[in-house]
Coordinates of C-alpha atoms and ligand atoms in Angstrom, one line a residue:
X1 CA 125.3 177.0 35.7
X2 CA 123.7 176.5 39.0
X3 CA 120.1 177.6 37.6
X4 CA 120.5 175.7 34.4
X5 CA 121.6 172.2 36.4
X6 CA 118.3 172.5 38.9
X7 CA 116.0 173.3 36.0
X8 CA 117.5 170.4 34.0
X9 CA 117.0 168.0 37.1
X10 CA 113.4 169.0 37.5
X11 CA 112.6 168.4 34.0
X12 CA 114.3 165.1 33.1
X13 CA 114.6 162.8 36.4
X14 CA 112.4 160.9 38.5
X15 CA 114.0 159.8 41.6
X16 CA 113.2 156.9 43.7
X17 CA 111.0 157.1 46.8
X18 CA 110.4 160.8 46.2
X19 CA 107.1 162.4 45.4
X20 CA 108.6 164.8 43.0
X21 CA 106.7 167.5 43.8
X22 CA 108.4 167.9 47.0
X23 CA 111.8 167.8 45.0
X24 CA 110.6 170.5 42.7
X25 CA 109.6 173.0 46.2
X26 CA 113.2 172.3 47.8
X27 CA 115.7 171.0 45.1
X28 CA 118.9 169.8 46.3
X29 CA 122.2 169.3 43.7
X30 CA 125.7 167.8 45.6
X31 CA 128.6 168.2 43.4
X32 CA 131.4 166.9 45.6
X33 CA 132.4 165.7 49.3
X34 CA 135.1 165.2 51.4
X35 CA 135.0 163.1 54.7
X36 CA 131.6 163.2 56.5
X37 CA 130.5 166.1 54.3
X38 CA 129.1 166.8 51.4
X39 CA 128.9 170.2 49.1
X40 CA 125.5 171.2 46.6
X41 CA 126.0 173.2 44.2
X42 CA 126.4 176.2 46.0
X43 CA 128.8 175.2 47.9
X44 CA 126.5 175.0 51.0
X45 CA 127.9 171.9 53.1
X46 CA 125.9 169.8 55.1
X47 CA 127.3 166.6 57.3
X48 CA 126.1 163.3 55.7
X49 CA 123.9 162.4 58.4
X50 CA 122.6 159.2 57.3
X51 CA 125.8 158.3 55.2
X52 CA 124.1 158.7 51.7
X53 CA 121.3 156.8 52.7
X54 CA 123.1 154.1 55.1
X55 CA 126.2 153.2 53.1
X56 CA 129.2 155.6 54.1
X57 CA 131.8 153.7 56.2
X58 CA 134.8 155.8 55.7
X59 CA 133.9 159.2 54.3
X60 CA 134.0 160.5 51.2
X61 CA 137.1 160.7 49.0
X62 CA 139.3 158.7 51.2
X63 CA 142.4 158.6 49.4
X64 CA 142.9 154.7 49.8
X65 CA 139.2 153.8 48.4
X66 CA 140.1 156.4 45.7
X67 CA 143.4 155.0 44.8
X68 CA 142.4 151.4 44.4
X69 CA 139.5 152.4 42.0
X70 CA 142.1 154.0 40.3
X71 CA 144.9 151.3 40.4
X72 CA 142.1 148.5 39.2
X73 CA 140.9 151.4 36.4
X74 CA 144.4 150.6 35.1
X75 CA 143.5 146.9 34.5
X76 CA 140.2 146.7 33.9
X77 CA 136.9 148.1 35.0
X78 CA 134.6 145.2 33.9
X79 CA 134.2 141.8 32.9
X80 CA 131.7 139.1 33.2
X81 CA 131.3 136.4 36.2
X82 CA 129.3 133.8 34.4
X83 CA 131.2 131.1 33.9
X84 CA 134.6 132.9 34.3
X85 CA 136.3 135.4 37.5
X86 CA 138.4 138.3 38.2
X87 CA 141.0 138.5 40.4
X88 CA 139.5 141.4 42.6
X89 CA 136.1 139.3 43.0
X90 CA 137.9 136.1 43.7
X91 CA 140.0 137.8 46.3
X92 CA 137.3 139.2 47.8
X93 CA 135.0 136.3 48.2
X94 CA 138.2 134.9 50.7
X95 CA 138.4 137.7 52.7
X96 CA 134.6 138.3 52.7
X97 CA 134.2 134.2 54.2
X98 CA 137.3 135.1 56.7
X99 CA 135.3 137.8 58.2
X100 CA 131.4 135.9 57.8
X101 CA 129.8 134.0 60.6
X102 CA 132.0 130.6 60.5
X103 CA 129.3 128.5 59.1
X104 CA 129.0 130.6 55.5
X105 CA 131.1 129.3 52.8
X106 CA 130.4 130.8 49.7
X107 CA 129.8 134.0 48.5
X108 CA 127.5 134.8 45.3
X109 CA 127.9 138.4 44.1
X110 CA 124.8 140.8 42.7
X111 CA 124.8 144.7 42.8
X112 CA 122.2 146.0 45.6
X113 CA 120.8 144.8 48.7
X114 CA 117.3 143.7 47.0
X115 CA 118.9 141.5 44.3
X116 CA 121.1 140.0 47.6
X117 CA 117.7 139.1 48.9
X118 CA 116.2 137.8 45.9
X119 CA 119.3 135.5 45.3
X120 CA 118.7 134.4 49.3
X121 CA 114.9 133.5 48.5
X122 CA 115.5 132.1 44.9
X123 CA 118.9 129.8 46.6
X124 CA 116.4 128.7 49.6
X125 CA 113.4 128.1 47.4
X126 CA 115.4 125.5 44.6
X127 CA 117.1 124.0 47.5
X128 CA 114.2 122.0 48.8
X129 CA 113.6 121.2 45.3
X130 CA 117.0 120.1 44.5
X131 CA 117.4 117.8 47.4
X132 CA 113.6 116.4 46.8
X133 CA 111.5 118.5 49.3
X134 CA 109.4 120.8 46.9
X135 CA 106.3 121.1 49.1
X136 CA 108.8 123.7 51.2
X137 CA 107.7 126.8 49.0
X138 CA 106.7 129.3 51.2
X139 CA 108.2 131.9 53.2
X140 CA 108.0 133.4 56.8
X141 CA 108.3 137.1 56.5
X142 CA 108.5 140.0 59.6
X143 CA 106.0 142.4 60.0
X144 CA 107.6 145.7 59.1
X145 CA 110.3 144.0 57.4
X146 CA 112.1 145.4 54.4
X147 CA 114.2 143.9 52.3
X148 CA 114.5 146.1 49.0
X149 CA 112.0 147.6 46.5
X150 CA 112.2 144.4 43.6
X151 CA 108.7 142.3 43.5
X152 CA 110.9 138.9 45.7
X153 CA 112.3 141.2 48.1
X154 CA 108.4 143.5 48.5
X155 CA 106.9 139.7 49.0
X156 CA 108.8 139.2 52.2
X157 CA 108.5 142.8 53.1
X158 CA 105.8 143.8 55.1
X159 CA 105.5 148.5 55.2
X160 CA 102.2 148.7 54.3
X161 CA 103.2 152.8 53.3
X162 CA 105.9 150.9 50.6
X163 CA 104.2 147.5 49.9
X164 CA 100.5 147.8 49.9
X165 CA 100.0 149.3 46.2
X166 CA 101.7 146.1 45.1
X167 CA 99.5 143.5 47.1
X168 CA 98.4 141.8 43.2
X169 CA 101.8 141.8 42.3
X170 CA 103.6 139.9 45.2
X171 CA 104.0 136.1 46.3
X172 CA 101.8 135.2 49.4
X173 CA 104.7 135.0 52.9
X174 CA 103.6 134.4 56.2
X175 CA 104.1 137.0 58.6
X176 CA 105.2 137.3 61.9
X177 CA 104.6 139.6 64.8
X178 CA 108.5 141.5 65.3
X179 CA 108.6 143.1 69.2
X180 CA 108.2 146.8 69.1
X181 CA 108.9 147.9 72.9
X182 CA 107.8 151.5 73.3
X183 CA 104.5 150.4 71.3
X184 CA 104.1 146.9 73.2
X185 CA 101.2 147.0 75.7
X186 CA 103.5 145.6 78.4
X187 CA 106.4 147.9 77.4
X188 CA 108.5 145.0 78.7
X189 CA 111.5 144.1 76.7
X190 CA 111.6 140.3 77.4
X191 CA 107.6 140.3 77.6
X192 CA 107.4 141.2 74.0
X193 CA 110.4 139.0 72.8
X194 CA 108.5 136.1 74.2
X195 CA 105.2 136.7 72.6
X196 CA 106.7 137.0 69.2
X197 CA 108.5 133.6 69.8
X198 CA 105.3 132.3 70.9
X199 CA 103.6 133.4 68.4
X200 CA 106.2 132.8 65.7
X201 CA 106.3 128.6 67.1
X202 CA 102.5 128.5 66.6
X203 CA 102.9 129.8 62.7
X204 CA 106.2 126.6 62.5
X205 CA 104.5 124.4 64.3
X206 CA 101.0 124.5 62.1
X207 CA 103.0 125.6 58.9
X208 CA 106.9 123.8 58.8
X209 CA 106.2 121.3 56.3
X210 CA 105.5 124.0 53.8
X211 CA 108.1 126.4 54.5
X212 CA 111.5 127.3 52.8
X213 CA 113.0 129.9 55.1
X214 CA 112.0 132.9 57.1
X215 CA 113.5 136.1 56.3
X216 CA 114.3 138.6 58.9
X217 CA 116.4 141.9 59.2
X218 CA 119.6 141.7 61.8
X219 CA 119.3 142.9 64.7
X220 CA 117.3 146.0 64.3
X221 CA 114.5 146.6 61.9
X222 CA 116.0 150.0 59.8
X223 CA 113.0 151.0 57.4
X224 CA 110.6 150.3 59.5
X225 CA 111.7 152.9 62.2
X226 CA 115.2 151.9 63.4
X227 CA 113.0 149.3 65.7
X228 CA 116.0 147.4 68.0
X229 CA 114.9 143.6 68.3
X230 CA 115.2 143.1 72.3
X231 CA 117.8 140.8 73.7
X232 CA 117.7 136.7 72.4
X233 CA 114.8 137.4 69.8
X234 CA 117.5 136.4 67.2
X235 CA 118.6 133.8 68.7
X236 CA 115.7 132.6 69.4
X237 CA 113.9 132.8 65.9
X238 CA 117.5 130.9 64.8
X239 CA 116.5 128.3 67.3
X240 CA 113.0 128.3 65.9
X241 CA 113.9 128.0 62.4
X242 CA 116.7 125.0 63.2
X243 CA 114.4 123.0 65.2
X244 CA 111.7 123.3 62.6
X245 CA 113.9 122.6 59.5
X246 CA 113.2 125.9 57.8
X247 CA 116.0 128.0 56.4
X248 CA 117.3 131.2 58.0
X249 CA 118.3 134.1 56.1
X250 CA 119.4 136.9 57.6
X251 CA 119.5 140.4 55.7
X252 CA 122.7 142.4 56.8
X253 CA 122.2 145.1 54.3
X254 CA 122.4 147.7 56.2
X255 CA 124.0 146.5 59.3
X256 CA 127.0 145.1 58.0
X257 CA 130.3 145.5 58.3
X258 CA 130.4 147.5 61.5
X259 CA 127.7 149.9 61.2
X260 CA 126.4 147.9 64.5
X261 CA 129.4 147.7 66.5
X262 CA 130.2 144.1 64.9
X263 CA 131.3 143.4 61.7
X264 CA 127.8 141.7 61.3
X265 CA 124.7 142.4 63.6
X266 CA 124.6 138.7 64.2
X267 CA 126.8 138.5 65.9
X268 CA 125.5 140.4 68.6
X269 CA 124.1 136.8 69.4
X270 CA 126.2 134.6 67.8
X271 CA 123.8 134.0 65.3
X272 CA 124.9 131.8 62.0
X273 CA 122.2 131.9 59.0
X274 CA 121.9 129.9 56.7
X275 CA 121.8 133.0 53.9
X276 CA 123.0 136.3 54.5
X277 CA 122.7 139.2 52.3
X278 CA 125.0 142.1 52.5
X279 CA 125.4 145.3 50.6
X280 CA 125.4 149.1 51.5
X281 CA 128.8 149.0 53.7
X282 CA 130.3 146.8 51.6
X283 CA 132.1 149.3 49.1
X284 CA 132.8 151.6 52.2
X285 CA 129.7 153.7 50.2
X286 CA 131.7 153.8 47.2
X287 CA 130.2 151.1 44.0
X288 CA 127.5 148.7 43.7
X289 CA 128.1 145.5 44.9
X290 CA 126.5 143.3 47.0
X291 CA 126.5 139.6 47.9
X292 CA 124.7 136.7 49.5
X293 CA 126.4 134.3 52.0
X294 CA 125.5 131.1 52.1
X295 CA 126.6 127.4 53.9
X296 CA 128.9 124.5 52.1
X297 CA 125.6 122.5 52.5
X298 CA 123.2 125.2 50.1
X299 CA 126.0 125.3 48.1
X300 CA 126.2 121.6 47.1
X301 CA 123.1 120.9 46.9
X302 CA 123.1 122.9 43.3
X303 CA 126.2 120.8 42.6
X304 CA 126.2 118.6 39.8
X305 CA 126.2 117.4 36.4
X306 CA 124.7 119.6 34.2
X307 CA 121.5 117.5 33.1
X308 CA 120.4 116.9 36.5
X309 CA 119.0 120.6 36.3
X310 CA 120.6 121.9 39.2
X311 CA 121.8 124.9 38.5
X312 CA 121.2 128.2 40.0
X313 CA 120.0 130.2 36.7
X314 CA 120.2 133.4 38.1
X315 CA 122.5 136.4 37.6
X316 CA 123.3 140.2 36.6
X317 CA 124.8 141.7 33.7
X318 CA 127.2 143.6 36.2
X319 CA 127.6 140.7 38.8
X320 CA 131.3 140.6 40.3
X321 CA 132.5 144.3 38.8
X322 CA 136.4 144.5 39.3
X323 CA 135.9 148.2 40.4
X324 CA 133.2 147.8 42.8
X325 CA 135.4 144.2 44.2
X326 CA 138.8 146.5 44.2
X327 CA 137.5 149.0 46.3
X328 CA 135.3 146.7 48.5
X329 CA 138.9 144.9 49.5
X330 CA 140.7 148.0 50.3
X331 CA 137.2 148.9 52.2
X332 CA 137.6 145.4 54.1
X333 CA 141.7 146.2 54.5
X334 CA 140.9 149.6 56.4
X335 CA 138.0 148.1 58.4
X336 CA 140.7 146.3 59.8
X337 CA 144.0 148.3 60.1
X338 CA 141.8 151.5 61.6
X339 CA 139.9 149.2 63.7
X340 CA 136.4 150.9 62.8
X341 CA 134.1 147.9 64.4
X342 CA 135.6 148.6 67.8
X343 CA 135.6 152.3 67.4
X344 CA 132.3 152.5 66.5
X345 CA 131.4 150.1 69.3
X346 CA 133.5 153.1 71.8
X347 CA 132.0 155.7 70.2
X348 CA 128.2 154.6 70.3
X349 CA 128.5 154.9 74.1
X350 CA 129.5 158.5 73.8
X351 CA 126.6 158.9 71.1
X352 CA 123.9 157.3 73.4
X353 CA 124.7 159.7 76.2
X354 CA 124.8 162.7 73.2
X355 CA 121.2 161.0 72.1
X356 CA 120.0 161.0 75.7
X357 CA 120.0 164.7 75.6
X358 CA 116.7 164.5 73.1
X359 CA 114.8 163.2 75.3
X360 CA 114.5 167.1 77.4
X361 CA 113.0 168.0 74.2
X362 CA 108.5 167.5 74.4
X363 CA 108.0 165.6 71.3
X364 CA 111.2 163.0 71.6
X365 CA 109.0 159.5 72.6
X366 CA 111.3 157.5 72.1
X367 CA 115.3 157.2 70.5
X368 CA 116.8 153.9 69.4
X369 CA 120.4 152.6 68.8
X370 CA 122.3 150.5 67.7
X371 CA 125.8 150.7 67.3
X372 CA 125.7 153.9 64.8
X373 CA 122.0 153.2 64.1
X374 CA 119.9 155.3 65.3
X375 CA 116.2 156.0 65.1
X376 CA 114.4 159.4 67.2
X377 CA 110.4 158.7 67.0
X378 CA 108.8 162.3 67.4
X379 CA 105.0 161.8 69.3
X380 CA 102.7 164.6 69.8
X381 CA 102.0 163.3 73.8
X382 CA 104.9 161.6 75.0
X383 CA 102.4 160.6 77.7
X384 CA 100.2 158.6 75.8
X385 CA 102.5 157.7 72.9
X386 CA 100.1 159.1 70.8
X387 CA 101.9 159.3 66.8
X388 CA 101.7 163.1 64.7
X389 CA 99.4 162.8 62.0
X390 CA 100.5 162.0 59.2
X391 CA 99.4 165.0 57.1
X392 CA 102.0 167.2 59.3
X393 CA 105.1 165.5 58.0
X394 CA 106.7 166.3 60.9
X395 CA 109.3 164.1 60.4
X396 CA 109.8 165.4 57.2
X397 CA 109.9 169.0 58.0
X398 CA 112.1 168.4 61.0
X399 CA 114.7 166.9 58.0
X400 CA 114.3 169.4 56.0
X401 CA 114.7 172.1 58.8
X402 CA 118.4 170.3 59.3
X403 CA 118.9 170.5 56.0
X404 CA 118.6 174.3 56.1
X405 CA 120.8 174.1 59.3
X406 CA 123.8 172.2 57.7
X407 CA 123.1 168.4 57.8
X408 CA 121.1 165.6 55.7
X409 CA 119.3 162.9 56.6
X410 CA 115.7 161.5 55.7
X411 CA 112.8 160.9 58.0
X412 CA 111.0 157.0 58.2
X413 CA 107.4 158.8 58.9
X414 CA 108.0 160.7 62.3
X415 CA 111.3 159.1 62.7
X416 CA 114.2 160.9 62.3
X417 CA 117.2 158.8 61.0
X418 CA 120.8 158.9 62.2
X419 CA 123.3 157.2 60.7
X420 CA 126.6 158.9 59.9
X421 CA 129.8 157.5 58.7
X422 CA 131.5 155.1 60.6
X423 CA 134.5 156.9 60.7
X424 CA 132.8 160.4 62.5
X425 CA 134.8 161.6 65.5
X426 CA 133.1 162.6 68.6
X427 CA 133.4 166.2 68.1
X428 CA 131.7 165.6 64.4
X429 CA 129.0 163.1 65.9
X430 CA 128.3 166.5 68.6
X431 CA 128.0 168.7 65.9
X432 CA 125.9 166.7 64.1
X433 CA 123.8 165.9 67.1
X434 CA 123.9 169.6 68.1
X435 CA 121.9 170.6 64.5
X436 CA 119.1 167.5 65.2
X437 CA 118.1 168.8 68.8
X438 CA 117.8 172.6 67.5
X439 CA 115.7 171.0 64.2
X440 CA 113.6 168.9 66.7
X441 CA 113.0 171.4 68.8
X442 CA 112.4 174.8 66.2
X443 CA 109.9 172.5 64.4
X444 CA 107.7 171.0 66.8
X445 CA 107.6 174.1 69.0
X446 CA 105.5 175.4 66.2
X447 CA 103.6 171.9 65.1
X448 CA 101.4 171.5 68.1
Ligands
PLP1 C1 118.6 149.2 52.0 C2 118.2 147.8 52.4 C3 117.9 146.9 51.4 C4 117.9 147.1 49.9 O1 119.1 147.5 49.4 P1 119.3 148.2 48.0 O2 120.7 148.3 47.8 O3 118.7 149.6 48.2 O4 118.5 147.4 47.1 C5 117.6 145.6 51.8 N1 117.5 145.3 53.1 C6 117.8 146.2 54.1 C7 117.7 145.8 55.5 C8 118.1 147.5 53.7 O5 118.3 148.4 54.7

């Protein structure tokens, strides 16, 4: 069985961001999990180290987020939102607005974290036109932004690794400088906050009258290398954006609903966008769904009679699923009633000091946090900062060398990612730790 099931995967899928070749050398089948594990085919286990690719909250098969799939299963699995609800996507749009940043109002569903972003920049972009502003068309994007892999959310992106074969394709966005502090000249945390500011004023100032919004990542900038924005650069680029009449939209993808510390990175400074996307989190890792926030104000600007044109014609086929919405509420109920935000907001403290330990290790430049983010940059001088070259895929061979010793997680370029479940104890987040250092260390003893 196992043989036949590894030859069938390398003959008839493609998966995403993989050159398959590399799949083909060091296949990899999981057939089941159970809390921050998961089991191949096998029966090798391996701790979810990046929680399926950001989105574990809770572990796998927790019996509550099982159960409620199960009890809606029993109802209904699907039905449409346009023009009509459900009772699980209803509910959840309350309890999703109870928890949101006060000023967001209303919730519009979609199924990943790119179509959450698309909606954002498709809401902002038919606003201005709506209330009688259409020369507001453009958009202010981050350098080393991501938003999602569909041609709206690339536009706004700016990895040139991801996004530069697509140049033709995408809109034109403005972008602006994000700080990077271990690769700032000054190094200097509020230095390089204030030059991005600076810098991002000059683009409003010469620019406002022609911009819809500015996208940004919360808090910390996750594909592009777990970069952690220093302290009031949010803020700031909210005070930026308010004074110059441009929209904010904030993408909590992968930062919300705790994986920060908060329920939403915003927070962090008391930040309220005007859109927010969310997805990842949201179905404790479980379904598809995602949503974007947005403000009473947005929101009636689309409202209407019907021949005024108004109307936000945009949607997806699976938009509002009652499965995905069931177990997104029983997500949001256990959130709450085993106080994850706070715990992970404990436990980061123990994994900081845990992370700290890298840094004995030659080749650890620099390690970034936050909450139960977590980004290790491997250099090859942490003198002069200088990167690895490319070609040595050290990043990936240190992932892969984990692998081997028990634990998954996938490198962004000499980055190693950590992100486990939200719900890890200390003694798991050790072991876990544990495997990275001896990883880190057996492969770039040998790289240099
Ligand atoms: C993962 C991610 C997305 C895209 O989400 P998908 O569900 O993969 O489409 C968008 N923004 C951020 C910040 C992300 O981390």
């Amino acid at each position: 069985m196992t043989k036949a099931i590894i030859d069938k995967s390398k003959k008839y899928l493609w998966l995403p961001f993989t050159q398959m070749k590399d799949y083909d050398h060091d296949p990899l089948i999981i057939e089941s999990g159970n809390g921050v594990k998961v089991k191949d085919i096998f029966g090798k286990e391996y701790y979810d180290g990046f929680s399926s690719v950001w989105l574990n909250v809770h572990g796998h098969r927790k019996k509550e987020l099982d159960e409620a799939i199960k009890n809606q299963l029993e109802k209904i699995a699907h039905s449409t939102l346009l023009g009509m609800t459900n009772v699980p996507a209803t509910e959840l749009a309350e309890k999703l607005i109870e928890i949101s940043p006060e000023n967001l109002t209303r919730v519009f569903y979609s199924d990943s974290g790119a179509t959450a972003m698309e909606i954002a920049l498709k809401m902002a972009f038919q606003y201005w036109i709506n209330i009688g502003r259409p020369e507001k068309q453009k958009f202010i994007a981050m350098q080393n932004g991501y938003h999602g892999d569909t041609i709206g959310a690339v536009s706004v992106g700016s990895i040139e690794l991801f996004h530069q074969v697509y140049g033709p394709l995408m809109f034109d966005s403005y972008k602006s400088s994000i700080p990077y502090v271990y690769r700032s000249e000054s190094g200097d945390p509020n230095q390089c906050r204030d030059e991005c500011l600076y810098e991002l004023e000059q683009l409003l100032i010469e620019k406002h009258e022609e911009i819809a919004a500015l996208s940004i990542e919360s808090m910390i900038q996750g594909a592009a290398g777990m970069i952690v924005m220093p302290e009031g650069f949010l803020s700031g680029v909210r005070e930026l954006c308010t004074k110059y009449d441009v929209l904010l939209i904030v993408d909590e993808v992968a930062t919300g609903f705790g994986r920060t510390g908060k329920m939403f990175a915003c927070e962090h400074e008391h930040v309220q966008p005007d859109l927010m996307a969310v997805g990842k989190g949201i179905t404790g890792g479980y379904l598809p769904i995602a949503a974007t926030f947005t403000t009473e104000k947005i929101y009636e600007a689309f409202y209407d009679d019907y021949d005024q044109m108004k109307t936000f014609f945009h949607g997806h086929s699976y938009t509002g699923n009652q499965l995905g919405c069931a177990v997104a509420l029983e997500n949001l109920r256990l959130l709450k009633t085993e106080n994850i935000v706070d715990e992970v907001a404990k436990k980061a403290k123990v994994l900081e000091r845990l992370l700290d330990t890298l840094y004995t290790l030659p080749h650890v430049g620099d390690i970034r946090q936050l909450g139960f983010m977590c980004g290790v940059e491997l250099v090859a001088s942490k003198e002069t900062k200088e990167p690895f070259p490319n070609e040595k895929r050290v990043g990936y061979r240190v992932s892969l060398k984990m692998r081997e010793l028990g634990m998954l997680t996938r490198p962004l370029g000499n980055t190693i990612v950590f992100m486990p479940p939200l719900a890890s104890t200390v003694e798991e987040l050790e072991e876990m730790i544990a495997i990275m250092k001896k990883a880190i260390h057996e492969v770039t003893s040998v790289a240099v």
